[in-house]
Coordinates of C-alpha atoms in Angstrom, one line a residue:
Chain A
M18 CA 0.0 0.0 0.0
G19 CA 2.9 2.3 0.6
K20 CA 3.2 4.5 3.7
V21 CA 1.0 7.6 4.0
S22 CA 1.9 10.8 5.8
I23 CA -1.2 12.9 6.6
Y24 CA -0.7 16.7 7.1
F25 CA -3.5 18.5 8.9
I26 CA -3.3 22.2 8.0
R27 CA -5.5 24.8 9.6
H28 CA -6.7 27.5 7.2
G29 CA -4.9 30.9 7.5
I30 CA -6.1 34.0 9.3
A31 CA -9.6 35.0 8.1
A32 CA -11.8 38.1 8.2
D33 CA -13.9 38.8 11.2
R34 CA -17.2 37.0 11.8
A35 CA -19.0 40.2 12.4
D36 CA -18.4 41.4 8.8
Y37 CA -20.0 38.4 7.1
D38 CA -23.6 37.0 7.2
H39 CA -22.3 33.5 6.6
D40 CA -19.3 32.1 8.4
G41 CA -18.4 30.1 5.3
D42 CA -18.0 33.2 3.2
R43 CA -15.2 34.7 5.2
P44 CA -12.0 35.1 3.1
L45 CA -8.4 35.1 4.2
T46 CA -7.2 38.6 5.3
E47 CA -4.2 40.1 3.5
E48 CA -2.1 39.1 6.5
G49 CA -3.5 35.6 6.4
R50 CA -2.8 35.3 2.7
K51 CA 0.8 36.5 3.0
K52 CA 1.6 34.3 6.0
T53 CA 0.0 31.2 4.4
K54 CA 2.1 31.8 1.2
K55 CA 5.3 32.0 3.2
I56 CA 4.4 28.8 5.1
A57 CA 3.4 26.9 2.0
S58 CA 6.7 27.8 0.2
K59 CA 8.8 27.0 3.4
L60 CA 7.2 23.5 3.6
N61 CA 7.9 23.1 -0.1
D62 CA 11.5 24.1 0.4
L63 CA 11.8 21.6 3.3
G64 CA 11.0 18.8 0.8
L65 CA 7.4 18.2 1.8
K66 CA 5.5 17.2 -1.4
F67 CA 1.8 16.5 -1.4
D68 CA 0.2 13.9 -3.7
L69 CA -3.2 15.4 -2.9
I70 CA -4.6 18.2 -0.8
Q71 CA -8.2 17.9 0.3
H72 CA -9.9 21.1 1.6
S73 CA -13.1 22.1 3.3
P74 CA -15.6 23.9 1.0
L75 CA -15.5 27.0 3.2
V76 CA -13.9 30.1 1.4
R77 CA -11.1 30.5 3.9
A78 CA -10.0 26.8 3.5
Q79 CA -10.5 26.9 -0.3
Q80 CA -8.3 30.0 -0.5
T81 CA -5.6 28.4 1.7
A82 CA -5.7 25.3 -0.6
T83 CA -5.4 27.6 -3.7
I84 CA -2.1 28.9 -2.2
F85 CA -0.8 25.4 -2.1
A86 CA -2.1 24.7 -5.6
E87 CA 0.0 27.6 -6.9
L88 CA 3.0 25.5 -5.9
G89 CA 1.8 22.7 -8.2
Y90 CA -0.1 20.4 -5.8
P91 CA -3.4 18.9 -6.8
I92 CA -6.3 20.0 -4.6
A93 CA -9.8 18.7 -4.2
E94 CA -12.8 19.9 -2.2
C95 CA -14.0 17.5 0.5
E96 CA -17.3 18.1 2.2
Y97 CA -16.2 16.0 5.2
L98 CA -13.7 18.7 6.1
A99 CA -16.4 21.3 6.7
P100 CA -16.8 22.2 10.4
A101 CA -18.3 19.3 12.3
G102 CA -17.7 17.1 9.2
D103 CA -18.1 13.4 9.1
F104 CA -14.9 11.6 10.1
K105 CA -16.2 8.1 9.4
Q106 CA -17.2 9.1 5.9
W107 CA -13.7 10.6 5.4
L108 CA -12.1 7.5 6.8
A109 CA -14.0 5.3 4.4
W110 CA -12.7 7.5 1.5
F111 CA -9.1 7.3 3.0
R112 CA -9.0 3.5 3.3
N113 CA -10.0 3.3 -0.3
W114 CA -7.5 5.8 -1.4
H115 CA -4.8 4.1 0.7
K116 CA -5.6 0.7 -0.9
S117 CA -5.8 1.9 -4.5
N118 CA -2.3 3.3 -4.6
T119 CA -0.7 3.0 -8.0
K120 CA 2.1 5.5 -7.3
P121 CA 5.4 3.9 -8.4
G122 CA 7.5 2.8 -5.5
T123 CA 11.3 2.8 -5.5
N124 CA 11.2 -0.6 -7.3
G125 CA 9.3 1.0 -10.2
I126 CA 6.0 -0.7 -9.6
G127 CA 3.0 0.5 -7.6
S128 CA 2.8 1.3 -3.8
G129 CA 5.2 4.2 -3.3
D130 CA 4.9 6.4 -0.2
R131 CA 2.4 9.2 -0.4
S132 CA 1.6 12.5 1.4
L133 CA -1.9 13.7 1.9
G134 CA -2.8 17.3 3.0
L135 CA -6.1 18.1 4.8
I136 CA -7.0 21.8 5.0
G137 CA -9.8 22.5 7.4
H138 CA -11.0 23.8 10.8
E139 CA -10.5 23.5 14.5
P140 CA -11.4 21.7 16.7
D141 CA -12.1 19.1 14.0
L142 CA -8.6 18.7 12.6
S143 CA -6.9 18.1 15.9
A144 CA -9.8 15.8 17.0
W145 CA -9.3 13.7 13.8
A146 CA -5.5 13.6 14.5
E147 CA -6.2 12.5 18.1
I148 CA -8.5 9.7 16.9
L149 CA -5.8 8.4 14.6
L150 CA -3.2 8.7 17.4
W151 CA -5.0 7.2 20.4
G152 CA -8.5 6.3 19.3
E153 CA -10.4 9.1 21.1
V154 CA -10.6 12.9 21.3
R155 CA -8.7 14.3 24.3
S156 CA -8.5 18.0 23.1
V157 CA -4.8 18.3 24.1
L158 CA -3.4 19.5 20.8
V159 CA -3.1 23.2 20.0
L160 CA -3.3 23.9 16.3
K161 CA -3.0 27.6 15.4
K162 CA -4.2 29.1 12.1
A163 CA -1.8 28.0 9.3
G164 CA -0.3 25.5 11.7
I165 CA 0.4 21.9 10.7
I166 CA 0.2 18.5 12.3
G167 CA 2.0 15.6 10.6
L168 CA 1.0 11.9 11.2
A169 CA 2.5 8.7 9.8
V170 CA -0.1 6.1 9.1
P171 CA 0.9 2.5 9.4
E172 CA 1.3 0.4 6.3
P173 CA -0.8 -1.7 5.9
G174 CA -3.4 -1.8 8.6
E175 CA -5.7 0.0 10.9
P176 CA -4.9 3.7 11.1
I177 CA -7.1 4.4 14.2
A178 CA -5.1 4.4 17.5
N179 CA -2.2 3.3 15.4
S180 CA -0.6 6.3 13.8
L181 CA 2.5 8.2 14.9
M182 CA 2.9 12.0 15.3
F183 CA 6.1 13.4 13.9
M184 CA 5.2 17.1 13.6
L185 CA 3.1 19.8 15.3
V186 CA 4.4 23.1 13.9
P187 CA 3.1 26.4 15.0
P188 CA 3.0 29.0 12.1
K189 CA 5.6 31.3 13.6
I190 CA 8.3 28.7 13.2
L191 CA 7.7 28.6 9.5
L192 CA 7.6 32.3 8.8
Chain B
M27 CA 1.9 30.2 40.2
G28 CA 2.3 31.5 36.7
K29 CA 2.0 29.3 33.6
V30 CA 4.9 27.0 32.8
S31 CA 5.9 25.9 29.3
I32 CA 8.0 22.7 29.3
Y33 CA 10.3 22.1 26.3
F34 CA 11.5 18.5 25.9
I35 CA 14.7 18.6 23.8
R36 CA 16.5 15.5 22.6
H37 CA 20.3 15.7 22.6
G38 CA 22.0 16.2 19.2
I39 CA 23.6 13.6 17.0
A40 CA 26.3 11.7 19.0
A41 CA 29.2 9.4 18.2
D42 CA 28.7 5.7 17.5
R43 CA 28.1 3.3 20.3
A44 CA 30.8 1.0 19.0
D45 CA 33.5 3.6 19.5
Y46 CA 32.9 4.0 23.3
D47 CA 33.1 1.6 26.2
H48 CA 30.4 3.5 28.1
D49 CA 27.3 4.8 26.3
G50 CA 27.3 7.8 28.7
D51 CA 30.7 9.0 27.4
R52 CA 29.6 9.5 23.8
P53 CA 30.1 13.1 22.8
L54 CA 28.2 15.0 20.1
T55 CA 29.7 14.6 16.6
E56 CA 30.9 17.7 14.7
E57 CA 27.6 17.6 12.7
G58 CA 25.6 17.1 15.9
R59 CA 27.3 20.2 17.5
K60 CA 26.8 22.4 14.4
K61 CA 23.1 21.4 13.9
T62 CA 22.3 21.8 17.6
K63 CA 23.9 25.3 17.6
K64 CA 21.8 26.4 14.7
I65 CA 18.6 25.0 16.3
A66 CA 19.4 26.7 19.7
S67 CA 19.9 30.0 18.0
K68 CA 16.8 29.7 15.8
L69 CA 14.7 29.0 18.9
N70 CA 16.3 32.0 20.6
D71 CA 15.5 34.2 17.6
L72 CA 11.9 32.9 17.7
G73 CA 11.6 34.4 21.1
L74 CA 11.8 31.2 23.1
K75 CA 13.6 32.1 26.4
F76 CA 14.4 29.5 29.0
D77 CA 14.3 30.3 32.8
L78 CA 16.1 27.0 33.4
I79 CA 17.4 24.1 31.4
Q80 CA 17.8 20.8 33.1
H81 CA 19.9 18.1 31.4
S82 CA 20.8 14.5 31.7
P83 CA 24.3 13.8 33.2
L84 CA 25.3 11.9 30.0
V85 CA 28.0 13.7 28.0
R86 CA 25.9 14.1 24.8
A87 CA 23.1 15.8 26.8
Q88 CA 25.5 17.9 28.8
Q89 CA 27.2 19.1 25.6
T90 CA 23.8 19.9 24.1
A91 CA 22.9 21.9 27.2
T92 CA 26.2 23.8 27.1
I93 CA 25.3 25.0 23.6
F94 CA 22.1 26.5 25.1
A95 CA 24.1 27.9 28.0
E96 CA 26.3 29.9 25.5
L97 CA 23.1 31.8 24.6
G98 CA 22.8 32.9 28.2
Y99 CA 20.4 30.3 29.7
P100 CA 21.0 28.8 33.1
I101 CA 21.6 25.0 33.0
A102 CA 21.6 22.4 35.7
E103 CA 22.3 18.7 35.7
C104 CA 19.4 16.5 36.7
E105 CA 19.9 12.8 37.4
Y106 CA 16.3 12.0 36.7
L107 CA 16.8 12.8 33.0
A108 CA 19.4 10.0 32.6
P109 CA 18.0 7.1 30.5
A110 CA 15.2 5.3 32.3
G111 CA 15.3 8.1 34.9
D112 CA 12.7 8.5 37.6
F113 CA 9.7 10.5 36.4
K114 CA 8.0 10.6 39.8
Q115 CA 11.1 12.1 41.5
W116 CA 11.3 14.7 38.7
L117 CA 7.6 15.5 39.1
A118 CA 8.1 16.1 42.8
W119 CA 10.9 18.5 42.0
F120 CA 8.8 20.2 39.3
R121 CA 5.7 20.7 41.6
N122 CA 8.0 22.4 44.1
W123 CA 9.7 24.5 41.4
H124 CA 6.3 25.5 40.0
K125 CA 4.9 26.5 43.4
S126 CA 8.0 28.4 44.5
N127 CA 7.8 30.9 41.6
T128 CA 9.1 34.3 42.5
K129 CA 9.6 35.5 38.9
P130 CA 7.9 38.9 38.6
G131 CA 4.6 38.8 36.7
T132 CA 3.4 41.6 34.5
N133 CA 1.9 43.2 37.6
G134 CA 5.4 43.5 39.1
I135 CA 4.9 40.9 41.9
G136 CA 5.7 37.2 41.9
S137 CA 4.1 34.5 39.6
G138 CA 5.2 35.4 36.1
D139 CA 5.1 32.8 33.3
R140 CA 8.2 30.6 33.0
S141 CA 9.8 28.2 30.5
L142 CA 11.7 25.1 31.4
G143 CA 13.9 23.1 29.1
L144 CA 14.6 19.3 29.6
I145 CA 17.5 17.9 27.6
G146 CA 17.6 14.1 27.7
H147 CA 17.0 10.9 25.8
E148 CA 14.4 8.8 24.0
P149 CA 12.1 7.0 24.6
D150 CA 12.0 8.8 28.0
L151 CA 11.3 12.4 26.9
S152 CA 8.4 11.5 24.7
A153 CA 7.1 9.1 27.4
W154 CA 7.2 11.9 30.0
A155 CA 5.4 14.2 27.6
E156 CA 2.7 11.6 27.0
I157 CA 2.1 11.1 30.7
L158 CA 1.6 14.9 31.1
L159 CA -0.7 14.9 28.0
W160 CA -3.0 11.9 28.6
G161 CA -1.8 10.1 31.7
E162 CA -0.1 7.2 30.1
V163 CA 2.6 6.2 27.7
R164 CA 1.3 5.3 24.2
S165 CA 4.6 5.7 22.3
V166 CA 3.0 7.6 19.4
L167 CA 5.3 10.7 19.4
V168 CA 8.4 10.7 17.2
L169 CA 11.2 12.9 18.7
K170 CA 14.3 13.1 16.5
K171 CA 17.8 14.1 17.8
A172 CA 17.7 17.8 18.5
G173 CA 14.0 17.8 18.0
I174 CA 11.7 19.6 20.5
I175 CA 8.3 19.0 22.1
G176 CA 6.5 22.0 23.8
L177 CA 3.8 21.5 26.4
A178 CA 1.8 24.1 28.3
V179 CA 1.2 23.1 31.9
P180 CA -2.0 24.3 33.5
E181 CA -1.9 26.9 36.2
P182 CA -2.4 26.0 38.9
G183 CA -3.3 22.3 39.2
E184 CA -2.4 18.8 38.3
P185 CA -0.1 18.6 35.3
I186 CA -0.6 14.8 34.6
A187 CA -3.2 14.2 31.9
N188 CA -3.9 17.9 32.0
S189 CA -1.2 19.6 29.8
L190 CA -1.5 20.8 26.2
M191 CA 0.9 20.2 23.3
F192 CA 1.6 23.2 21.2
M193 CA 4.8 22.1 19.5
L194 CA 6.5 19.0 18.1
V195 CA 9.3 20.3 15.8
P196 CA 11.6 18.0 13.9
P197 CA 15.1 19.4 13.7
K198 CA 15.1 19.9 9.9
I199 CA 12.5 22.6 10.2
L200 CA 14.8 24.6 12.5
L201 CA 18.0 24.3 10.4

């Protein structure tokens, strides 16, 4: 199946709630856009390459994903990444994606290692990461806007309560 | 009591085991020294200031601590940070240190926020962090040499199964 690294990326700084009738319409601020661009290109420079980036349908997540798309990564909207989205539905998708790996490995045939980005919202992203780490939500991870959590998913096998965390990077470290 | 941030820092890259009769005598390699210096000064530039750095008595941890001391941080040897060291004894020390805070706060009197660095070894450091996060060792955190885990300890109150993780930074991100 190849190993999978999952990167949970919180959207960048967005406009105030008070200024928009619908929360989902809030765009990134100019500062949010600038910082997110810097962070995306720093991650790219560090050798982090995404095979796919899924993002929440909300404008601020979509705009964050577009910044990554400008670096050449394929992005795709994923409704399960909306606030309070359905983790089980996403997990079903993920198992299927994990299994259907046709990326060439170092031996030239399918099952190379892959990286998946998930751009969404708190507290959902850190809750999903916690379920993959230890099977339940403990709310002990602090993920700031444009911050990133990196998990290594076992190959093959059950990801829940079975993944490892190798990264929780606050945005200021990447600026 | 003031808030406390605890930074668990793994020693830098050390000489091969095969070259030393006693594991504790292994020094940092030239590469380990260079990378650790870069990381320490990057953390310093990011505004991370340590009120105290405790380190394991082993040479590689002591040398890592000395690199931080050159930036002006006070360091102190702590036997509990040796491999398989006694977490309960350390915790008793920590509770006392936490309580006896006389650092001026923003109001000018005692109880300012403090930062504590712990330089030691794996798997102990990440096991200690896990106990503070969720009360037991799950071995799901990956802490590389010269990598750093940052936890926020509640103020006041029980740190075990009650702290938050805001940082797990692999060394390559800080180089």
